[in-house]
Amino acid sequence: MTRQWIIDAFAAAPFRGNPACVVEPVAAWRDAGWMQAVAMENNQAETAFLRATGDPARFDLRWFTPAAEVDLCGHATMAAAHVLLAELGLDVPAVTFDTRSGPLIVRRAGEGYEMDFPADPPRRTDSPPGLNEALGVVPVEVWAGRYLVVVLADAGAVRALSPDIRALTPIRGEAVEAGHVVVCALAGPGDDVDVIDRFFAPGCGVDEDPATGSAHCILGPLYADRLGRATVRFHQAFSGRGGDIETETKGDRVLLRGRAVTVVESRLRV
């Protein structure tokens, strides 16, 4: 039987942040259809699969939503590192994951982890047809990286947003994945972070994600430039959960910092 864990990533306590399932490392990949079926059964935003390489500090890593394999997932990468370092006792200062998005490095950082990801600086763009109607608001600005980024007037508007998910699913901009929209604004006076954001991803089967590392590869450079400093603190607002992510933009890389907590350990019997 194969062990797996559910990890709450970008969270300092259980039942916060973003849950990801991590399956214990294997010597050879199982069939992709089997991995997709396991991800569907787990029904988490992502299930992470690991393959050993012979180097104790290096693993191959793949991510599956319940609907599809994806190219990049931050919270499931943090969850995978947490399983290796905290649950399986891997005694190394950093782990390198080889992925569809290239090598991703995760280091221990105090009580949490620091992930070294490729930066995705966005470019200013126009609202694609149907976006304003699907969101139910008129953006202040629209940007595009891997995902569309919608800037609203204030954090209250971000928290209050209730988009039409079905209408949002086909929305895309030039060179942007369909149905992936980040909504953000500068935090308000009562917030202890710099930016409040949310992420809707019906294009890959996730209506709304609680804490998304890949989205902050876009937001980190955008707000580092806007605020005039490399380090920016984000809170991804999500009803009942939410996640806390700190970014530091360093050239063409973004460091993503956060904590992770193990919530469930189980065994696959197939």
PDB file of C-alpha atoms in Angstrom:
ATOM      1  CA  MET A   1       0.000   0.000   0.000  1.00  0.00           C
ATOM      2  CA  THR A   2       1.111   3.537  -0.757  1.00  0.00           C
ATOM      3  CA  ARG A   3       1.050   6.299   1.833  1.00  0.00           C
ATOM      4  CA  GLN A   4      -0.228   9.786   1.141  1.00  0.00           C
ATOM      5  CA  TRP A   5      -0.676  12.935   3.194  1.00  0.00           C
ATOM      6  CA  ILE A   6      -2.930  15.999   3.087  1.00  0.00           C
ATOM      7  CA  ILE A   7      -0.915  19.117   3.880  1.00  0.00           C
ATOM      8  CA  ASP A   8      -2.300  22.598   4.501  1.00  0.00           C
ATOM      9  CA  ALA A   9       0.206  24.846   2.708  1.00  0.00           C
ATOM     10  CA  PHE A  10       0.721  28.573   3.274  1.00  0.00           C
ATOM     11  CA  ALA A  11      -0.822  28.029   6.697  1.00  0.00           C
ATOM     12  CA  ALA A  12       0.453  28.240  10.285  1.00  0.00           C
ATOM     13  CA  ALA A  13      -2.411  26.135  11.664  1.00  0.00           C
ATOM     14  CA  PRO A  14      -4.665  23.292  10.451  1.00  0.00           C
ATOM     15  CA  PHE A  15      -7.708  24.036   8.280  1.00  0.00           C
ATOM     16  CA  ARG A  16      -6.193  27.174   6.812  1.00  0.00           C
ATOM     17  CA  GLY A  17      -4.156  27.805   3.686  1.00  0.00           C
ATOM     18  CA  ASN A  18      -4.531  25.442   0.752  1.00  0.00           C
ATOM     19  CA  PRO A  19      -4.751  21.652   1.147  1.00  0.00           C
ATOM     20  CA  ALA A  20      -2.759  19.453  -1.212  1.00  0.00           C
ATOM     21  CA  CYS A  21      -2.392  15.696  -1.249  1.00  0.00           C
ATOM     22  CA  VAL A  22       1.140  14.299  -1.594  1.00  0.00           C
ATOM     23  CA  VAL A  23       1.731  10.663  -2.569  1.00  0.00           C
ATOM     24  CA  GLU A  24       4.931   9.105  -1.235  1.00  0.00           C
ATOM     25  CA  PRO A  25       7.885   8.892  -3.667  1.00  0.00           C
ATOM     26  CA  VAL A  26       8.067   6.016  -6.150  1.00  0.00           C
ATOM     27  CA  ALA A  27      10.966   4.554  -8.110  1.00  0.00           C
ATOM     28  CA  ALA A  28       9.098   4.739 -11.445  1.00  0.00           C
ATOM     29  CA  TRP A  29       6.058   6.712 -12.566  1.00  0.00           C
ATOM     30  CA  ARG A  30       2.699   5.014 -12.508  1.00  0.00           C
ATOM     31  CA  ASP A  31       0.489   5.421 -15.566  1.00  0.00           C
ATOM     32  CA  ALA A  32      -0.750   9.007 -16.018  1.00  0.00           C
ATOM     33  CA  GLY A  33      -4.350   7.757 -16.111  1.00  0.00           C
ATOM     34  CA  TRP A  34      -3.875   6.180 -12.675  1.00  0.00           C
ATOM     35  CA  MET A  35      -2.416   9.403 -11.291  1.00  0.00           C
ATOM     36  CA  GLN A  36      -5.333  11.376 -12.721  1.00  0.00           C
ATOM     37  CA  ALA A  37      -7.791   8.922 -11.154  1.00  0.00           C
ATOM     38  CA  VAL A  38      -6.089   9.252  -7.755  1.00  0.00           C
ATOM     39  CA  ALA A  39      -6.238  13.049  -8.024  1.00  0.00           C
ATOM     40  CA  MET A  40      -9.936  12.844  -8.882  1.00  0.00           C
ATOM     41  CA  GLU A  41     -10.535  10.517  -5.921  1.00  0.00           C
ATOM     42  CA  ASN A  42      -8.637  12.818  -3.536  1.00  0.00           C
ATOM     43  CA  ASN A  43     -10.619  15.789  -4.868  1.00  0.00           C
ATOM     44  CA  GLN A  44      -8.077  18.336  -3.661  1.00  0.00           C
ATOM     45  CA  ALA A  45      -7.029  21.306  -5.779  1.00  0.00           C
ATOM     46  CA  GLU A  46      -3.824  19.375  -6.492  1.00  0.00           C
ATOM     47  CA  THR A  47      -2.363  15.969  -5.813  1.00  0.00           C
ATOM     48  CA  ALA A  48       1.442  15.855  -6.028  1.00  0.00           C
ATOM     49  CA  PHE A  49       3.353  12.787  -7.217  1.00  0.00           C
ATOM     50  CA  LEU A  50       7.082  12.288  -6.571  1.00  0.00           C
ATOM     51  CA  ARG A  51       9.684  10.109  -8.261  1.00  0.00           C
ATOM     52  CA  ALA A  52      13.069   9.399  -6.650  1.00  0.00           C
ATOM     53  CA  THR A  53      16.147  10.153  -8.767  1.00  0.00           C
ATOM     54  CA  GLY A  54      18.904   8.500  -6.741  1.00  0.00           C
ATOM     55  CA  ASP A  55      19.987  11.881  -5.357  1.00  0.00           C
ATOM     56  CA  PRO A  56      18.454  12.199  -1.854  1.00  0.00           C
ATOM     57  CA  ALA A  57      17.969  15.944  -2.348  1.00  0.00           C
ATOM     58  CA  ARG A  58      16.385  15.780  -5.833  1.00  0.00           C
ATOM     59  CA  PHE A  59      13.005  14.444  -6.975  1.00  0.00           C
ATOM     60  CA  ASP A  60      10.834  14.573 -10.068  1.00  0.00           C
ATOM     61  CA  LEU A  61       7.471  16.198  -9.309  1.00  0.00           C
ATOM     62  CA  ARG A  62       4.126  16.253 -11.132  1.00  0.00           C
ATOM     63  CA  TRP A  63       0.849  17.914 -10.165  1.00  0.00           C
ATOM     64  CA  PHE A  64      -2.717  16.885 -11.025  1.00  0.00           C
ATOM     65  CA  THR A  65      -5.977  18.692 -10.316  1.00  0.00           C
ATOM     66  CA  PRO A  66      -9.124  16.534 -10.283  1.00  0.00           C
ATOM     67  CA  ALA A  67      -9.453  17.395 -13.986  1.00  0.00           C
ATOM     68  CA  ALA A  68      -5.956  17.694 -15.498  1.00  0.00           C
ATOM     69  CA  GLU A  69      -2.183  17.680 -15.084  1.00  0.00           C
ATOM     70  CA  VAL A  70      -0.839  21.228 -14.649  1.00  0.00           C
ATOM     71  CA  ASP A  71       2.483  22.918 -15.410  1.00  0.00           C
ATOM     72  CA  LEU A  72       3.058  24.689 -12.088  1.00  0.00           C
ATOM     73  CA  CYS A  73       1.612  24.514  -8.581  1.00  0.00           C
ATOM     74  CA  GLY A  74       3.161  26.382  -5.681  1.00  0.00           C
ATOM     75  CA  HIS A  75       1.202  25.111  -2.710  1.00  0.00           C
ATOM     76  CA  ALA A  76       1.559  21.450  -3.716  1.00  0.00           C
ATOM     77  CA  THR A  77       5.314  21.990  -4.163  1.00  0.00           C
ATOM     78  CA  MET A  78       5.523  23.325  -0.623  1.00  0.00           C
ATOM     79  CA  ALA A  79       3.404  20.375   0.537  1.00  0.00           C
ATOM     80  CA  ALA A  80       5.751  17.923  -1.218  1.00  0.00           C
ATOM     81  CA  ALA A  81       8.778  19.479   0.484  1.00  0.00           C
ATOM     82  CA  HIS A  82       6.992  19.352   3.837  1.00  0.00           C
ATOM     83  CA  VAL A  83       6.295  15.622   3.409  1.00  0.00           C
ATOM     84  CA  LEU A  84       9.917  14.883   2.528  1.00  0.00           C
ATOM     85  CA  LEU A  85      11.455  17.050   5.247  1.00  0.00           C
ATOM     86  CA  ALA A  86       8.941  16.800   8.090  1.00  0.00           C
ATOM     87  CA  GLU A  87       7.154  13.471   7.583  1.00  0.00           C
ATOM     88  CA  LEU A  88       9.860  11.309   5.973  1.00  0.00           C
ATOM     89  CA  GLY A  89      12.774  12.899   7.841  1.00  0.00           C
ATOM     90  CA  LEU A  90      14.906  13.810   4.833  1.00  0.00           C
ATOM     91  CA  ASP A  91      17.968  15.511   6.351  1.00  0.00           C
ATOM     92  CA  VAL A  92      18.974  18.064   3.714  1.00  0.00           C
ATOM     93  CA  PRO A  93      18.887  21.879   3.810  1.00  0.00           C
ATOM     94  CA  ALA A  94      17.041  22.120   0.473  1.00  0.00           C
ATOM     95  CA  VAL A  95      15.176  19.936  -2.006  1.00  0.00           C
ATOM     96  CA  THR A  96      15.217  20.402  -5.787  1.00  0.00           C
ATOM     97  CA  PHE A  97      12.164  19.313  -7.769  1.00  0.00           C
ATOM     98  CA  ASP A  98      12.423  18.756 -11.521  1.00  0.00           C
ATOM     99  CA  THR A  99       9.102  19.761 -13.089  1.00  0.00           C
ATOM    100  CA  ARG A 100       7.407  20.913 -16.281  1.00  0.00           C
ATOM    101  CA  SER A 101       8.375  24.452 -15.202  1.00  0.00           C
ATOM    102  CA  GLY A 102      12.042  23.574 -14.704  1.00  0.00           C
ATOM    103  CA  PRO A 103      13.904  22.981 -11.434  1.00  0.00           C
ATOM    104  CA  LEU A 104      12.168  24.342  -8.322  1.00  0.00           C
ATOM    105  CA  ILE A 105      14.133  24.633  -5.074  1.00  0.00           C
ATOM    106  CA  VAL A 106      12.533  24.567  -1.618  1.00  0.00           C
ATOM    107  CA  ARG A 107      14.597  25.456   1.456  1.00  0.00           C
ATOM    108  CA  ARG A 108      13.879  25.353   5.163  1.00  0.00           C
ATOM    109  CA  ALA A 109      13.242  28.895   6.414  1.00  0.00           C
ATOM    110  CA  GLY A 110      12.694  29.238  10.157  1.00  0.00           C
ATOM    111  CA  GLU A 111       9.402  27.488  10.991  1.00  0.00           C
ATOM    112  CA  GLY A 112       8.438  27.294   7.335  1.00  0.00           C
ATOM    113  CA  TYR A 113       9.789  27.070   3.818  1.00  0.00           C
ATOM    114  CA  GLU A 114      11.162  29.282   1.055  1.00  0.00           C
ATOM    115  CA  MET A 115      10.499  28.294  -2.559  1.00  0.00           C
ATOM    116  CA  ASP A 116      12.593  29.542  -5.471  1.00  0.00           C
ATOM    117  CA  PHE A 117      10.290  29.892  -8.507  1.00  0.00           C
ATOM    118  CA  PRO A 118      10.537  31.589 -11.920  1.00  0.00           C
ATOM    119  CA  ALA A 119       9.171  35.137 -11.905  1.00  0.00           C
ATOM    120  CA  ASP A 120       6.296  35.926 -14.264  1.00  0.00           C
ATOM    121  CA  PRO A 121       6.217  39.740 -14.556  1.00  0.00           C
ATOM    122  CA  PRO A 122       2.872  40.720 -16.095  1.00  0.00           C
ATOM    123  CA  ARG A 123       2.203  43.148 -18.918  1.00  0.00           C
ATOM    124  CA  ARG A 124      -0.618  45.701 -19.020  1.00  0.00           C
ATOM    125  CA  THR A 125      -3.511  44.630 -21.250  1.00  0.00           C
ATOM    126  CA  ASP A 126      -7.149  45.372 -22.057  1.00  0.00           C
ATOM    127  CA  SER A 127     -10.077  43.564 -20.470  1.00  0.00           C
ATOM    128  CA  PRO A 128     -10.937  40.611 -22.711  1.00  0.00           C
ATOM    129  CA  PRO A 129     -14.550  40.331 -23.877  1.00  0.00           C
ATOM    130  CA  GLY A 130     -16.879  39.106 -21.149  1.00  0.00           C
ATOM    131  CA  LEU A 131     -14.490  39.600 -18.217  1.00  0.00           C
ATOM    132  CA  ASN A 132     -16.267  42.549 -16.585  1.00  0.00           C
ATOM    133  CA  GLU A 133     -19.644  40.852 -16.911  1.00  0.00           C
ATOM    134  CA  ALA A 134     -18.325  37.561 -15.453  1.00  0.00           C
ATOM    135  CA  LEU A 135     -16.758  39.342 -12.480  1.00  0.00           C
ATOM    136  CA  GLY A 136     -19.614  41.774 -11.961  1.00  0.00           C
ATOM    137  CA  VAL A 137     -17.187  44.711 -11.543  1.00  0.00           C
ATOM    138  CA  VAL A 138     -15.196  47.078 -13.735  1.00  0.00           C
ATOM    139  CA  PRO A 139     -11.440  46.638 -13.108  1.00  0.00           C
ATOM    140  CA  VAL A 140      -9.136  49.537 -12.411  1.00  0.00           C
ATOM    141  CA  GLU A 141      -6.431  47.737 -14.409  1.00  0.00           C
ATOM    142  CA  VAL A 142      -5.940  44.401 -16.152  1.00  0.00           C
ATOM    143  CA  TRP A 143      -2.561  42.680 -16.482  1.00  0.00           C
ATOM    144  CA  ALA A 144      -1.525  39.376 -18.018  1.00  0.00           C
ATOM    145  CA  GLY A 145       1.112  36.829 -17.118  1.00  0.00           C
ATOM    146  CA  ARG A 146       0.394  33.111 -17.034  1.00  0.00           C
ATOM    147  CA  TYR A 147      -3.010  34.193 -15.688  1.00  0.00           C
ATOM    148  CA  LEU A 148      -5.093  37.345 -16.050  1.00  0.00           C
ATOM    149  CA  VAL A 149      -4.613  39.777 -13.163  1.00  0.00           C
ATOM    150  CA  VAL A 150      -7.491  42.124 -12.339  1.00  0.00           C
ATOM    151  CA  VAL A 151      -6.741  45.091 -10.072  1.00  0.00           C
ATOM    152  CA  LEU A 152      -9.741  46.472  -8.163  1.00  0.00           C
ATOM    153  CA  ALA A 153     -10.175  49.773  -6.331  1.00  0.00           C
ATOM    154  CA  ASP A 154      -9.785  48.408  -2.813  1.00  0.00           C
ATOM    155  CA  ALA A 155      -9.476  45.282  -0.682  1.00  0.00           C
ATOM    156  CA  GLY A 156     -13.163  45.394   0.256  1.00  0.00           C
ATOM    157  CA  ALA A 157     -14.124  44.948  -3.387  1.00  0.00           C
ATOM    158  CA  VAL A 158     -11.808  41.924  -3.643  1.00  0.00           C
ATOM    159  CA  ARG A 159     -13.341  40.271  -0.580  1.00  0.00           C
ATOM    160  CA  ALA A 160     -16.915  41.018  -1.707  1.00  0.00           C
ATOM    161  CA  LEU A 161     -16.464  39.681  -5.244  1.00  0.00           C
ATOM    162  CA  SER A 162     -18.920  36.948  -6.298  1.00  0.00           C
ATOM    163  CA  PRO A 163     -18.137  36.092  -9.930  1.00  0.00           C
ATOM    164  CA  ASP A 164     -20.182  34.008 -12.337  1.00  0.00           C
ATOM    165  CA  ILE A 165     -17.862  30.981 -12.443  1.00  0.00           C
ATOM    166  CA  ARG A 166     -19.478  29.468 -15.549  1.00  0.00           C
ATOM    167  CA  ALA A 167     -19.082  32.749 -17.433  1.00  0.00           C
ATOM    168  CA  LEU A 168     -15.496  33.101 -16.175  1.00  0.00           C
ATOM    169  CA  THR A 169     -14.390  29.656 -17.413  1.00  0.00           C
ATOM    170  CA  PRO A 170     -13.760  30.544 -21.102  1.00  0.00           C
ATOM    171  CA  ILE A 171     -12.292  34.007 -20.406  1.00  0.00           C
ATOM    172  CA  ARG A 172      -8.752  34.426 -21.628  1.00  0.00           C
ATOM    173  CA  GLY A 173      -6.348  37.073 -22.824  1.00  0.00           C
ATOM    174  CA  GLU A 174      -3.539  36.775 -25.344  1.00  0.00           C
ATOM    175  CA  ALA A 175      -1.134  33.960 -24.289  1.00  0.00           C
ATOM    176  CA  VAL A 176      -3.090  33.489 -21.048  1.00  0.00           C
ATOM    177  CA  GLU A 177      -4.580  30.220 -19.800  1.00  0.00           C
ATOM    178  CA  ALA A 178      -8.383  30.292 -20.114  1.00  0.00           C
ATOM    179  CA  GLY A 179     -10.417  30.478 -16.925  1.00  0.00           C
ATOM    180  CA  HIS A 180      -7.541  31.578 -14.634  1.00  0.00           C
ATOM    181  CA  VAL A 181      -8.103  35.003 -13.062  1.00  0.00           C
ATOM    182  CA  VAL A 182      -6.330  36.672 -10.133  1.00  0.00           C
ATOM    183  CA  VAL A 183      -8.170  39.562  -8.478  1.00  0.00           C
ATOM    184  CA  CYS A 184      -6.208  41.891  -6.181  1.00  0.00           C
ATOM    185  CA  ALA A 185      -5.940  45.288  -4.478  1.00  0.00           C
ATOM    186  CA  LEU A 186      -3.749  47.034  -1.954  1.00  0.00           C
ATOM    187  CA  ALA A 187      -4.678  46.040   1.599  1.00  0.00           C
ATOM    188  CA  GLY A 188      -6.767  48.319   3.805  1.00  0.00           C
ATOM    189  CA  PRO A 189      -5.743  50.133   7.016  1.00  0.00           C
ATOM    190  CA  GLY A 190      -6.802  47.218   9.253  1.00  0.00           C
ATOM    191  CA  ASP A 191      -4.817  44.585   7.361  1.00  0.00           C
ATOM    192  CA  ASP A 192      -1.357  43.443   8.479  1.00  0.00           C
ATOM    193  CA  VAL A 193      -0.272  42.632   4.908  1.00  0.00           C
ATOM    194  CA  ASP A 194       0.378  44.678   1.779  1.00  0.00           C
ATOM    195  CA  VAL A 195      -2.025  43.117  -0.733  1.00  0.00           C
ATOM    196  CA  ILE A 196      -5.310  41.181  -0.621  1.00  0.00           C
ATOM    197  CA  ASP A 197      -5.976  38.791  -3.499  1.00  0.00           C
ATOM    198  CA  ARG A 198      -8.149  35.898  -4.689  1.00  0.00           C
ATOM    199  CA  PHE A 199      -7.680  33.341  -7.468  1.00  0.00           C
ATOM    200  CA  PHE A 200     -10.386  31.752  -9.606  1.00  0.00           C
ATOM    201  CA  ALA A 201      -9.337  28.785 -11.760  1.00  0.00           C
ATOM    202  CA  PRO A 202     -12.385  27.069 -13.282  1.00  0.00           C
ATOM    203  CA  GLY A 203     -10.282  26.480 -16.392  1.00  0.00           C
ATOM    204  CA  CYS A 204      -8.522  23.637 -14.549  1.00  0.00           C
ATOM    205  CA  GLY A 205     -11.517  22.495 -12.509  1.00  0.00           C
ATOM    206  CA  VAL A 206     -10.999  24.696  -9.411  1.00  0.00           C
ATOM    207  CA  ASP A 207     -13.675  27.356  -8.928  1.00  0.00           C
ATOM    208  CA  GLU A 208     -11.618  29.251  -6.332  1.00  0.00           C
ATOM    209  CA  ASP A 209      -8.245  28.350  -4.841  1.00  0.00           C
ATOM    210  CA  PRO A 210      -7.452  29.153  -1.181  1.00  0.00           C
ATOM    211  CA  ALA A 211      -3.697  29.909  -1.574  1.00  0.00           C
ATOM    212  CA  THR A 212      -1.842  29.840  -4.888  1.00  0.00           C
ATOM    213  CA  GLY A 213       1.938  29.994  -5.229  1.00  0.00           C
ATOM    214  CA  SER A 214       1.967  30.290  -9.034  1.00  0.00           C
ATOM    215  CA  ALA A 215      -0.321  33.350  -8.937  1.00  0.00           C
ATOM    216  CA  HIS A 216       2.171  35.103  -6.675  1.00  0.00           C
ATOM    217  CA  CYS A 217       4.940  34.566  -9.228  1.00  0.00           C
ATOM    218  CA  ILE A 218       2.954  37.213 -11.136  1.00  0.00           C
ATOM    219  CA  LEU A 219       1.807  39.336  -8.197  1.00  0.00           C
ATOM    220  CA  GLY A 220       5.237  39.460  -6.527  1.00  0.00           C
ATOM    221  CA  PRO A 221       6.958  41.329  -9.394  1.00  0.00           C
ATOM    222  CA  LEU A 222       3.873  43.491 -10.048  1.00  0.00           C
ATOM    223  CA  TYR A 223       3.653  44.793  -6.470  1.00  0.00           C
ATOM    224  CA  ALA A 224       7.415  44.884  -5.886  1.00  0.00           C
ATOM    225  CA  ASP A 225       7.530  47.398  -8.720  1.00  0.00           C
ATOM    226  CA  ARG A 226       4.431  49.223  -7.497  1.00  0.00           C
ATOM    227  CA  LEU A 227       5.576  49.470  -3.862  1.00  0.00           C
ATOM    228  CA  GLY A 228       9.238  50.080  -4.661  1.00  0.00           C
ATOM    229  CA  ARG A 229      10.593  47.165  -2.599  1.00  0.00           C
ATOM    230  CA  ALA A 230      11.479  43.554  -3.257  1.00  0.00           C
ATOM    231  CA  THR A 231       9.513  41.979  -0.387  1.00  0.00           C
ATOM    232  CA  VAL A 232       5.696  42.028  -0.380  1.00  0.00           C
ATOM    233  CA  ARG A 233       3.261  40.342   2.022  1.00  0.00           C
ATOM    234  CA  PHE A 234       0.032  38.912   0.592  1.00  0.00           C
ATOM    235  CA  HIS A 235      -3.130  37.451   2.070  1.00  0.00           C
ATOM    236  CA  GLN A 236      -5.158  35.324  -0.319  1.00  0.00           C
ATOM    237  CA  ALA A 237      -8.696  35.748   0.972  1.00  0.00           C
ATOM    238  CA  PHE A 238     -10.881  32.662   0.879  1.00  0.00           C
ATOM    239  CA  SER A 239     -13.976  32.067   3.009  1.00  0.00           C
ATOM    240  CA  GLY A 240     -13.074  30.153   6.174  1.00  0.00           C
ATOM    241  CA  ARG A 241      -9.444  29.552   5.173  1.00  0.00           C
ATOM    242  CA  GLY A 242      -7.177  32.003   3.381  1.00  0.00           C
ATOM    243  CA  GLY A 243      -3.413  31.778   3.012  1.00  0.00           C
ATOM    244  CA  ASP A 244      -0.427  33.985   3.841  1.00  0.00           C
ATOM    245  CA  ILE A 245       2.391  34.295   1.305  1.00  0.00           C
ATOM    246  CA  GLU A 246       5.460  36.502   1.378  1.00  0.00           C
ATOM    247  CA  THR A 247       7.300  37.126  -1.889  1.00  0.00           C
ATOM    248  CA  GLU A 248      10.745  38.501  -2.594  1.00  0.00           C
ATOM    249  CA  THR A 249      11.489  39.334  -6.219  1.00  0.00           C
ATOM    250  CA  LYS A 250      15.110  38.752  -7.222  1.00  0.00           C
ATOM    251  CA  GLY A 251      15.690  39.333 -10.930  1.00  0.00           C
ATOM    252  CA  ASP A 252      14.001  36.576 -12.912  1.00  0.00           C
ATOM    253  CA  ARG A 253      13.144  34.576  -9.771  1.00  0.00           C
ATOM    254  CA  VAL A 254      10.590  34.958  -6.992  1.00  0.00           C
ATOM    255  CA  LEU A 255      11.087  33.595  -3.478  1.00  0.00           C
ATOM    256  CA  LEU A 256       7.770  32.443  -1.960  1.00  0.00           C
ATOM    257  CA  ARG A 257       7.706  32.007   1.818  1.00  0.00           C
ATOM    258  CA  GLY A 258       5.128  30.334   4.030  1.00  0.00           C
ATOM    259  CA  ARG A 259       4.414  27.539   6.480  1.00  0.00           C
ATOM    260  CA  ALA A 260       2.759  24.125   6.170  1.00  0.00           C
ATOM    261  CA  VAL A 261       0.871  21.754   8.483  1.00  0.00           C
ATOM    262  CA  THR A 262       0.115  18.017   8.158  1.00  0.00           C
ATOM    263  CA  VAL A 263      -3.587  17.283   8.604  1.00  0.00           C
ATOM    264  CA  VAL A 264      -4.138  13.703   7.335  1.00  0.00           C
ATOM    265  CA  GLU A 265      -2.032  10.597   6.726  1.00  0.00           C
ATOM    266  CA  SER A 266      -3.677   7.753   4.801  1.00  0.00           C
ATOM    267  CA  ARG A 267      -2.922   4.739   2.598  1.00  0.00           C
ATOM    268  CA  LEU A 268      -3.903   4.021  -0.968  1.00  0.00           C
ATOM    269  CA  ARG A 269      -5.072   0.409  -1.413  1.00  0.00           C
ATOM    270  CA  VAL A 270      -4.906   0.377  -5.227  1.00  0.00           C
TER     271      VAL A 270
END
